[in-house]
mmCIF file of C-alpha atoms and ligand atoms in Angstrom:
data_model
loop_
_atom_site.group_PDB
_atom_site.id
_atom_site.type_symbol
_atom_site.label_atom_id
_atom_site.label_comp_id
_atom_site.label_asym_id
_atom_site.label_seq_id
_atom_site.Cartn_x
_atom_site.Cartn_y
_atom_site.Cartn_z
ATOM 1 C CA MET A 1 -136.616 26.616 -13.965
ATOM 2 C CA ASN A 2 -138.424 28.879 -17.020
ATOM 3 C CA PRO A 3 -138.649 32.178 -15.195
ATOM 4 C CA THR A 4 -142.605 32.049 -16.458
ATOM 5 C CA THR A 5 -143.059 28.921 -15.400
ATOM 6 C CA THR A 6 -146.443 29.366 -12.725
ATOM 7 C CA THR A 7 -145.610 26.684 -9.799
ATOM 8 C CA SER A 8 -149.106 28.280 -7.834
ATOM 9 C CA GLY A 9 -148.959 25.953 -4.533
ATOM 10 C CA ARG A 10 -145.811 25.050 -4.759
ATOM 11 C CA ARG A 11 -143.693 25.951 -1.501
ATOM 12 C CA VAL A 12 -141.416 29.115 -1.726
ATOM 13 C CA ALA A 13 -139.229 30.770 0.959
ATOM 14 C CA VAL A 14 -136.857 33.928 0.050
ATOM 15 C CA VAL A 15 -134.035 35.365 1.484
ATOM 16 C CA THR A 16 -132.712 39.113 1.342
ATOM 17 C CA GLY A 17 -129.628 40.389 0.912
ATOM 18 C CA ALA A 18 -128.365 36.572 -0.282
ATOM 19 C CA ASN A 19 -125.284 36.999 -3.091
ATOM 20 C CA LYS A 20 -122.564 36.903 -0.508
ATOM 21 C CA GLY A 21 -122.466 36.127 3.072
ATOM 22 C CA VAL A 22 -124.712 34.560 5.737
ATOM 23 C CA GLY A 23 -127.651 35.388 3.620
ATOM 24 C CA PHE A 24 -125.408 33.306 0.567
ATOM 25 C CA GLY A 25 -125.630 30.832 3.160
ATOM 26 C CA ILE A 26 -128.701 30.676 4.100
ATOM 27 C CA VAL A 27 -130.126 29.492 0.263
ATOM 28 C CA ARG A 28 -127.662 26.727 0.322
ATOM 29 C CA ALA A 29 -128.889 25.454 3.592
ATOM 30 C CA LEU A 30 -132.522 25.851 2.326
ATOM 31 C CA CYS A 31 -131.891 24.158 -1.176
ATOM 32 C CA LYS A 32 -130.068 20.842 0.512
ATOM 33 C CA GLN A 33 -133.099 21.219 2.962
ATOM 34 C CA PHE A 34 -136.413 23.354 2.219
ATOM 35 C CA ASP A 35 -139.074 21.010 0.128
ATOM 36 C CA GLY A 36 -139.939 24.194 -1.971
ATOM 37 C CA ASP A 37 -138.711 26.326 -4.524
ATOM 38 C CA VAL A 38 -135.499 29.093 -2.759
ATOM 39 C CA ILE A 39 -135.265 32.571 -3.937
ATOM 40 C CA LEU A 40 -132.365 34.133 -3.644
ATOM 41 C CA THR A 41 -132.608 37.947 -3.605
ATOM 42 C CA ALA A 42 -130.338 40.886 -4.296
ATOM 43 C CA ARG A 43 -129.934 44.448 -4.720
ATOM 44 C CA ASN A 44 -127.551 43.740 -7.853
ATOM 45 C CA VAL A 45 -128.859 41.989 -10.814
ATOM 46 C CA ASP A 46 -125.453 40.501 -11.735
ATOM 47 C CA ARG A 47 -123.709 39.959 -8.027
ATOM 48 C CA GLY A 48 -127.221 37.852 -7.689
ATOM 49 C CA GLN A 49 -127.023 36.244 -11.056
ATOM 50 C CA GLN A 50 -123.733 35.388 -10.098
ATOM 51 C CA ALA A 51 -124.129 33.680 -7.016
ATOM 52 C CA VAL A 52 -127.085 31.753 -8.387
ATOM 53 C CA ALA A 53 -124.925 30.554 -10.765
ATOM 54 C CA ASP A 54 -121.929 29.441 -8.300
ATOM 55 C CA LEU A 55 -124.915 27.060 -6.678
ATOM 56 C CA ASN A 56 -125.553 26.179 -9.934
ATOM 57 C CA GLN A 57 -122.262 24.545 -10.061
ATOM 58 C CA GLU A 58 -122.566 23.302 -6.991
ATOM 59 C CA GLY A 59 -125.597 21.326 -8.220
ATOM 60 C CA LEU A 60 -127.974 23.335 -6.883
ATOM 61 C CA ARG A 61 -131.049 25.124 -8.395
ATOM 62 C CA PRO A 62 -132.310 28.033 -6.592
ATOM 63 C CA ARG A 63 -134.255 30.904 -8.281
ATOM 64 C CA PHE A 64 -133.249 34.729 -9.037
ATOM 65 C CA HIS A 65 -135.317 37.942 -8.055
ATOM 66 C CA GLN A 66 -134.349 41.358 -7.289
ATOM 67 C CA LEU A 67 -134.769 43.281 -4.637
ATOM 68 C CA ASP A 68 -133.386 46.401 -2.540
ATOM 69 C CA ILE A 69 -134.947 46.417 0.802
ATOM 70 C CA THR A 70 -135.006 50.445 0.482
ATOM 71 C CA ASP A 71 -136.552 50.817 -2.534
ATOM 72 C CA THR A 72 -140.414 50.057 -2.568
ATOM 73 C CA ASP A 73 -141.502 49.558 -6.006
ATOM 74 C CA SER A 74 -137.851 46.915 -5.503
ATOM 75 C CA VAL A 75 -140.205 45.771 -3.116
ATOM 76 C CA ASP A 76 -143.359 45.645 -5.036
ATOM 77 C CA ALA A 77 -142.148 43.799 -7.352
ATOM 78 C CA LEU A 78 -140.915 41.073 -5.581
ATOM 79 C CA ALA A 79 -144.681 40.858 -3.997
ATOM 80 C CA THR A 80 -146.061 40.872 -7.101
ATOM 81 C CA PHE A 81 -143.140 38.130 -8.339
ATOM 82 C CA LEU A 82 -145.108 35.513 -5.412
ATOM 83 C CA LYS A 83 -147.946 36.359 -5.769
ATOM 84 C CA ASP A 84 -148.639 35.464 -9.588
ATOM 85 C CA ASN A 85 -146.341 32.897 -9.531
ATOM 86 C CA TYR A 86 -146.381 30.937 -6.008
ATOM 87 C CA ASP A 87 -150.022 32.819 -4.748
ATOM 88 C CA GLY A 88 -148.275 32.875 -0.952
ATOM 89 C CA LEU A 89 -145.376 32.116 0.730
ATOM 90 C CA ASP A 90 -143.710 30.064 3.283
ATOM 91 C CA VAL A 91 -140.478 31.165 4.575
ATOM 92 C CA LEU A 92 -139.052 34.673 4.269
ATOM 93 C CA VAL A 93 -135.407 34.988 6.011
ATOM 94 C CA ASN A 94 -134.837 38.837 6.371
ATOM 95 C CA ASN A 95 -131.113 38.855 6.781
ATOM 96 C CA ALA A 96 -129.964 42.295 3.856
ATOM 97 C CA ALA A 97 -128.405 44.584 6.121
ATOM 98 C CA ILE A 98 -125.616 47.174 6.034
ATOM 99 C CA LYS A 99 -122.944 48.231 8.470
ATOM 100 C CA PHE A 100 -120.755 50.921 7.949
ATOM 101 C CA ARG A 101 -116.830 51.406 8.702
ATOM 102 C CA ARG A 102 -115.613 54.378 11.431
ATOM 103 C CA GLU A 103 -113.079 54.882 9.419
ATOM 104 C CA ALA A 104 -114.679 55.370 5.987
ATOM 105 C CA GLY A 105 -114.888 58.857 7.523
ATOM 106 C CA VAL A 106 -118.962 58.546 6.704
ATOM 107 C CA PRO A 107 -120.780 61.825 8.824
ATOM 108 C CA PHE A 108 -122.586 59.926 11.449
ATOM 109 C CA PRO A 109 -126.136 61.322 10.195
ATOM 110 C CA ARG A 110 -125.867 59.845 6.756
ATOM 111 C CA ARG A 111 -124.832 56.564 8.437
ATOM 112 C CA ILE A 112 -127.562 56.765 10.859
ATOM 113 C CA LYS A 113 -130.089 57.615 8.703
ATOM 114 C CA GLU A 114 -128.492 54.559 6.090
ATOM 115 C CA THR A 115 -128.477 52.503 8.777
ATOM 116 C CA VAL A 116 -131.921 52.117 10.481
ATOM 117 C CA GLY A 117 -133.553 52.953 7.173
ATOM 118 C CA CYS A 118 -132.053 49.875 5.871
ATOM 119 C CA ASN A 119 -131.595 47.823 8.427
ATOM 120 C CA PHE A 120 -134.459 48.872 10.218
ATOM 121 C CA PHE A 121 -137.468 50.009 8.082
ATOM 122 C CA GLY A 122 -136.114 48.180 4.860
ATOM 123 C CA THR A 123 -136.824 45.181 6.650
ATOM 124 C CA LEU A 124 -140.155 46.454 8.050
ATOM 125 C CA SER A 125 -140.751 47.593 4.387
ATOM 126 C CA VAL A 126 -140.105 43.759 2.920
ATOM 127 C CA THR A 127 -142.200 42.012 5.863
ATOM 128 C CA ARG A 128 -145.866 44.432 5.620
ATOM 129 C CA ARG A 129 -145.474 44.083 2.118
ATOM 130 C CA LEU A 130 -145.292 40.284 2.387
ATOM 131 C CA TRP A 131 -147.567 39.595 5.125
ATOM 132 C CA PRO A 132 -150.750 39.128 3.369
ATOM 133 C CA LEU A 133 -148.954 36.384 1.178
ATOM 134 C CA LEU A 134 -147.759 34.139 4.072
ATOM 135 C CA ARG A 135 -149.810 30.709 4.074
ATOM 136 C CA PRO A 136 -150.885 28.950 7.488
ATOM 137 C CA HIS A 137 -147.402 27.722 9.481
ATOM 138 C CA ALA A 138 -145.230 30.365 7.528
ATOM 139 C CA ARG A 139 -141.614 31.009 9.188
ATOM 140 C CA VAL A 140 -140.554 35.141 9.017
ATOM 141 C CA VAL A 141 -136.848 35.086 10.537
ATOM 142 C CA ASN A 142 -135.204 38.085 11.305
ATOM 143 C CA VAL A 143 -131.343 38.252 11.323
ATOM 144 C CA THR A 144 -130.146 40.667 14.238
ATOM 145 C CA CYS A 145 -127.060 40.786 16.054
ATOM 146 C CA PHE A 146 -125.523 39.929 19.706
ATOM 147 C CA CYS A 147 -124.149 43.394 19.695
ATOM 148 C CA ILE A 148 -127.972 44.186 21.044
ATOM 149 C CA SER A 149 -126.663 43.206 24.756
ATOM 150 C CA SER A 150 -123.565 45.600 25.216
ATOM 151 C CA THR A 151 -125.642 48.061 23.744
ATOM 152 C CA ILE A 152 -129.018 48.329 25.881
ATOM 153 C CA THR A 153 -126.960 49.116 28.860
ATOM 154 C CA GLU A 154 -126.346 52.812 27.252
ATOM 155 C CA PHE A 155 -130.091 53.137 26.609
ATOM 156 C CA SER A 156 -131.596 55.466 28.619
ATOM 157 C CA GLN A 157 -133.963 53.929 31.894
ATOM 158 C CA ASP A 158 -137.006 56.430 30.062
ATOM 159 C CA LEU A 159 -136.000 55.227 26.636
ATOM 160 C CA LEU A 160 -135.499 51.956 27.573
ATOM 161 C CA SER A 161 -138.962 51.407 29.983
ATOM 162 C CA GLN A 162 -140.832 52.678 26.405
ATOM 163 C CA LEU A 163 -138.753 50.344 23.990
ATOM 164 C CA LEU A 164 -139.339 47.268 26.202
ATOM 165 C CA LYS A 165 -142.651 47.684 27.436
ATOM 166 C CA PRO A 166 -144.778 44.159 26.817
ATOM 167 C CA ASP A 167 -147.682 45.992 24.606
ATOM 168 C CA LEU A 168 -145.395 48.243 22.576
ATOM 169 C CA THR A 169 -147.187 48.711 18.907
ATOM 170 C CA MET A 170 -145.588 49.077 15.489
ATOM 171 C CA ALA A 171 -146.689 52.562 15.800
ATOM 172 C CA GLN A 172 -144.638 53.619 18.850
ATOM 173 C CA LEU A 173 -141.251 51.504 17.357
ATOM 174 C CA GLU A 174 -142.054 53.084 14.344
ATOM 175 C CA LEU A 175 -141.789 56.669 15.854
ATOM 176 C CA LEU A 176 -139.108 56.046 18.329
ATOM 177 C CA LEU A 177 -136.830 54.716 15.784
ATOM 178 C CA GLN A 178 -138.061 58.170 13.519
ATOM 179 C CA ASP A 179 -137.041 60.084 16.251
ATOM 180 C CA TYR A 180 -133.573 58.702 16.880
ATOM 181 C CA VAL A 181 -132.697 59.412 12.849
ATOM 182 C CA ARG A 182 -133.908 62.662 13.284
ATOM 183 C CA LYS A 183 -131.866 63.167 16.851
ATOM 184 C CA GLY A 184 -128.819 61.906 15.393
ATOM 185 C CA GLU A 185 -129.114 63.962 12.503
ATOM 186 C CA MET A 186 -129.232 66.987 14.074
ATOM 187 C CA GLY A 187 -126.285 65.518 16.989
ATOM 188 C CA GLY A 188 -128.429 65.624 19.547
ATOM 189 C CA HIS A 189 -129.655 61.825 20.030
ATOM 190 C CA PHE A 190 -127.402 61.012 23.257
ATOM 191 C CA ARG A 191 -129.106 64.073 24.905
ATOM 192 C CA VAL A 192 -132.403 61.638 24.416
ATOM 193 C CA GLY A 193 -130.529 58.707 25.958
ATOM 194 C CA TRP A 194 -129.670 57.159 22.795
ATOM 195 C CA PRO A 195 -126.583 55.513 22.377
ATOM 196 C CA THR A 196 -123.906 57.571 21.238
ATOM 197 C CA ASP A 197 -121.942 56.149 18.354
ATOM 198 C CA ALA A 198 -124.248 52.763 17.521
ATOM 199 C CA GLU A 199 -125.938 53.161 14.496
ATOM 200 C CA TYR A 200 -126.029 49.591 13.568
ATOM 201 C CA ALA A 201 -126.907 47.904 17.096
ATOM 202 C CA VAL A 202 -129.739 50.355 18.175
ATOM 203 C CA SER A 203 -131.122 49.735 14.023
ATOM 204 C CA LYS A 204 -130.853 45.627 15.506
ATOM 205 C CA VAL A 205 -132.240 46.365 18.197
ATOM 206 C CA GLY A 206 -135.404 47.916 16.426
ATOM 207 C CA VAL A 207 -135.670 44.978 14.670
ATOM 208 C CA CYS A 208 -135.345 42.757 17.767
ATOM 209 C CA LEU A 209 -138.233 44.180 18.939
ATOM 210 C CA MET A 210 -140.201 44.367 15.687
ATOM 211 C CA SER A 211 -139.521 40.471 15.176
ATOM 212 C CA ALA A 212 -141.827 40.521 19.472
ATOM 213 C CA ILE A 213 -144.664 42.675 18.412
ATOM 214 C CA LEU A 214 -145.039 40.680 14.524
ATOM 215 C CA SER A 215 -145.134 37.328 16.377
ATOM 216 C CA ARG A 216 -148.018 39.030 19.422
ATOM 217 C CA GLU A 217 -150.070 39.922 16.058
ATOM 218 C CA ALA A 218 -149.894 36.708 14.691
ATOM 219 C CA VAL A 219 -151.306 34.841 17.531
ATOM 220 C CA ASP A 220 -154.848 36.741 16.373
ATOM 221 C CA ASP A 221 -153.838 35.907 13.002
ATOM 222 C CA SER A 222 -156.610 33.239 11.392
ATOM 223 C CA ARG A 223 -154.148 31.985 9.243
ATOM 224 C CA GLY A 224 -152.730 29.701 12.141
ATOM 225 C CA ASP A 225 -149.292 29.262 13.497
ATOM 226 C CA ILE A 226 -147.242 31.833 11.460
ATOM 227 C CA VAL A 227 -143.877 32.161 13.608
ATOM 228 C CA VAL A 228 -141.535 35.150 14.046
ATOM 229 C CA ASN A 229 -138.338 35.755 16.145
ATOM 230 C CA ALA A 230 -135.373 36.962 15.825
ATOM 231 C CA CYS A 231 -131.805 35.472 15.792
ATOM 232 C CA CYS A 232 -127.436 36.007 15.682
ATOM 233 C CA PRO A 233 -125.780 33.849 13.354
ATOM 234 C CA GLY A 234 -122.752 34.029 15.552
ATOM 235 C CA HIS A 235 -119.262 36.169 14.240
ATOM 236 C CA VAL A 236 -118.883 34.779 10.317
ATOM 237 C CA ARG A 237 -116.288 35.830 8.255
ATOM 238 C CA THR A 238 -117.847 38.139 5.753
ATOM 239 C CA ASP A 239 -117.330 41.429 3.957
ATOM 240 C CA MET A 240 -119.366 42.933 6.880
ATOM 241 C CA SER A 241 -117.004 41.387 9.724
ATOM 242 C CA ARG A 242 -114.265 41.672 7.952
ATOM 243 C CA TYR A 243 -113.524 38.545 7.202
ATOM 244 C CA GLU A 244 -112.684 38.129 11.029
ATOM 245 C CA GLY A 245 -115.257 35.901 12.799
ATOM 246 C CA SER A 246 -115.056 32.178 13.503
ATOM 247 C CA LEU A 247 -117.846 31.007 11.309
ATOM 248 C CA THR A 248 -118.313 30.370 8.038
ATOM 249 C CA VAL A 249 -121.192 30.901 6.166
ATOM 250 C CA ASP A 250 -122.851 27.553 6.326
ATOM 251 C CA GLN A 251 -121.893 27.494 10.222
ATOM 252 C CA GLY A 252 -123.503 31.072 10.357
ATOM 253 C CA ALA A 253 -126.809 29.811 8.122
ATOM 254 C CA ASP A 254 -127.045 26.950 11.156
ATOM 255 C CA THR A 255 -129.388 29.219 13.742
ATOM 256 C CA PRO A 256 -131.677 30.926 10.890
ATOM 257 C CA MET A 257 -132.495 27.341 8.986
ATOM 258 C CA TYR A 258 -133.522 26.066 12.701
ATOM 259 C CA LEU A 259 -136.011 28.654 12.269
ATOM 260 C CA SER A 260 -137.035 28.638 9.075
ATOM 261 C CA LEU A 261 -138.082 24.911 9.129
ATOM 262 C CA LEU A 262 -139.363 24.764 12.953
ATOM 263 C CA PRO A 263 -141.769 22.323 13.315
ATOM 264 C CA ARG A 264 -144.902 22.804 12.548
ATOM 265 C CA ASN A 265 -147.176 23.778 15.625
ATOM 266 C CA ALA A 266 -143.954 24.528 16.890
ATOM 267 C CA ALA A 267 -145.089 25.594 20.769
ATOM 268 C CA ARG A 268 -141.454 27.691 20.908
ATOM 269 C CA PRO A 269 -139.860 29.431 19.775
ATOM 270 C CA ARG A 270 -142.105 32.550 19.112
ATOM 271 C CA GLY A 271 -140.938 36.051 18.701
ATOM 272 C CA GLN A 272 -137.536 35.785 21.004
ATOM 273 C CA PHE A 273 -134.599 36.133 20.025
ATOM 274 C CA LEU A 274 -131.483 33.142 19.427
ATOM 275 C CA ALA A 275 -128.291 32.209 19.369
ATOM 276 C CA GLU A 276 -126.672 29.092 18.711
ATOM 277 C CA ARG A 277 -130.223 27.847 18.502
ATOM 278 C CA THR A 278 -131.049 29.064 21.800
ATOM 279 C CA VAL A 279 -132.860 31.467 23.262
ATOM 280 C CA ALA A 280 -130.937 34.351 24.391
ATOM 281 C CA LYS A 281 -132.252 37.122 26.891
ATOM 282 C CA TRP A 282 -130.660 40.421 25.364
ATOM 283 C CA TRP A 283 -131.768 43.048 27.890
HETATM 284 N N1 NAP B 1 -120.752 38.289 9.828
HETATM 285 C C1 NAP B 1 -120.975 38.677 10.849
HETATM 286 O O1 NAP B 1 -120.267 37.834 12.140
HETATM 287 C C2 NAP B 1 -122.711 38.814 11.674
HETATM 288 C C3 NAP B 1 -122.621 39.227 13.348
HETATM 289 C C4 NAP B 1 -124.207 39.782 13.994
HETATM 290 C C5 NAP B 1 -124.826 39.580 12.852
HETATM 291 N N2 NAP B 1 -124.788 39.476 11.030
HETATM 292 C C6 NAP B 1 -125.924 39.661 10.140
HETATM 293 O O2 NAP B 1 -126.269 38.627 9.437
HETATM 294 C C7 NAP B 1 -127.009 39.170 8.333
HETATM 295 C C8 NAP B 1 -125.553 39.298 7.089
HETATM 296 O O3 NAP B 1 -124.531 39.777 7.108
HETATM 297 P P1 NAP B 1 -122.529 39.234 6.366
HETATM 298 O O4 NAP B 1 -122.386 39.397 7.852
HETATM 299 O O5 NAP B 1 -123.377 38.784 5.478
HETATM 300 O O6 NAP B 1 -123.317 41.135 5.638
HETATM 301 P P2 NAP B 1 -122.495 41.154 3.974
HETATM 302 O O7 NAP B 1 -121.455 39.861 3.545
HETATM 303 O O8 NAP B 1 -122.297 42.339 4.332
HETATM 304 O O9 NAP B 1 -124.009 40.723 3.239
HETATM 305 C C9 NAP B 1 -125.072 41.971 3.244
HETATM 306 C C10 NAP B 1 -126.095 41.722 2.430
HETATM 307 O O10 NAP B 1 -126.775 42.430 2.440
HETATM 308 C C11 NAP B 1 -127.119 43.129 1.104
HETATM 309 N N3 NAP B 1 -127.530 44.127 1.127
HETATM 310 C C12 NAP B 1 -127.339 45.479 2.147
HETATM 311 N N4 NAP B 1 -128.610 46.730 1.308
HETATM 312 C C13 NAP B 1 -129.278 46.084 1.098
HETATM 313 C C14 NAP B 1 -130.580 46.546 0.794
HETATM 314 N N5 NAP B 1 -130.567 47.666 0.737
HETATM 315 N N6 NAP B 1 -131.649 45.649 -0.245
HETATM 316 C C15 NAP B 1 -130.960 44.252 -0.088
HETATM 317 N N7 NAP B 1 -129.676 43.500 0.140
HETATM 318 C C16 NAP B 1 -128.836 44.391 0.701
HETATM 319 C C17 NAP B 1 -125.981 43.041 0.455
HETATM 320 O O11 NAP B 1 -125.497 43.256 -0.610
HETATM 321 P P3 NAP B 1 -124.634 43.904 -1.562
HETATM 322 O O12 NAP B 1 -123.286 43.000 -1.782
HETATM 323 O O13 NAP B 1 -125.231 44.708 -3.195
HETATM 324 O O14 NAP B 1 -124.010 45.098 -0.599
HETATM 325 C C18 NAP B 1 -125.290 41.864 0.820
HETATM 326 O O15 NAP B 1 -126.295 40.542 0.428
HETATM 327 C C19 NAP B 1 -127.288 40.875 8.496
HETATM 328 O O16 NAP B 1 -128.113 41.315 9.068
HETATM 329 C C20 NAP B 1 -126.032 41.492 9.545
HETATM 330 O O17 NAP B 1 -125.588 42.275 10.628
HETATM 331 C C21 NAP B 1 -123.600 39.505 10.405
#
């Protein structure tokens, strides 16, 4: 498709971090099952365009747009592209994330800042910026990780009671995670109740809580039937898992796809965490 073609009104889905891994599998599945355009986004243009070319070889036709979820100019550019070309958004899959390997020797202050910065604050930034574009019946899917259920036992009771209170606001959640990063950078986060060496899982706990808050906000949204959920793709063979997972990227795409294509006005799941298409309790 010519990138200058205006497709206003046409349904459109966006997947973040989709040049490889689970995100690539989600784009492939959306191209086959979603009734509209699919935008494969990647922070690196060459890697993203190569992924599009690979899918073209399979006869699939995603469009490409650059997106670094930690770069507000990049997020703005995607929002402008969607506004100009579609005047809306029907499916947003927040898949992009990072996870440092311990043996890489990256100091904890940098790990915690970059991991929470990308996985939590980057995801929040994209969602906030694109939220006004969501159309009635839009689906927002946040890819998190089942590892949160084991990490949650390492939080102090005091911190848990703050994080898990049913009326937690986004502003409160942001403040708590900012505090975690600040304390982590000073090496004192565990003294105030955060897990010791688990910045990836903490960032994903944040994304799960973010999903529940957004879901509550969507209830009063006049557009109607905007559904937000979080999910784990399972243990998938990707760079992040060092190819140790049991699932292919297409299998890992299954639950994110299920949530992306939830039928109109489905009563549930809403604001939940799912694994294998099933609502799972993680705390
Ligand atoms: N694999 C598993 O077993 C597993 C298990 C549980 C949860 N998950 C979750 O599943 C999702 C996908 O993971 P994966 O295994 O497919 O990982 P992956 O192969 O490492 O892919 C991660 C993707 O995110 C992109 N990304 C990283 N930082 C970004 C940024 N700032 N802006 C935009 N894109 C960025 C990467 O781009 P580059 O190529 O440029 O780095 C890549 O495309 C993640 O949310 C992960 O936490 C995975």
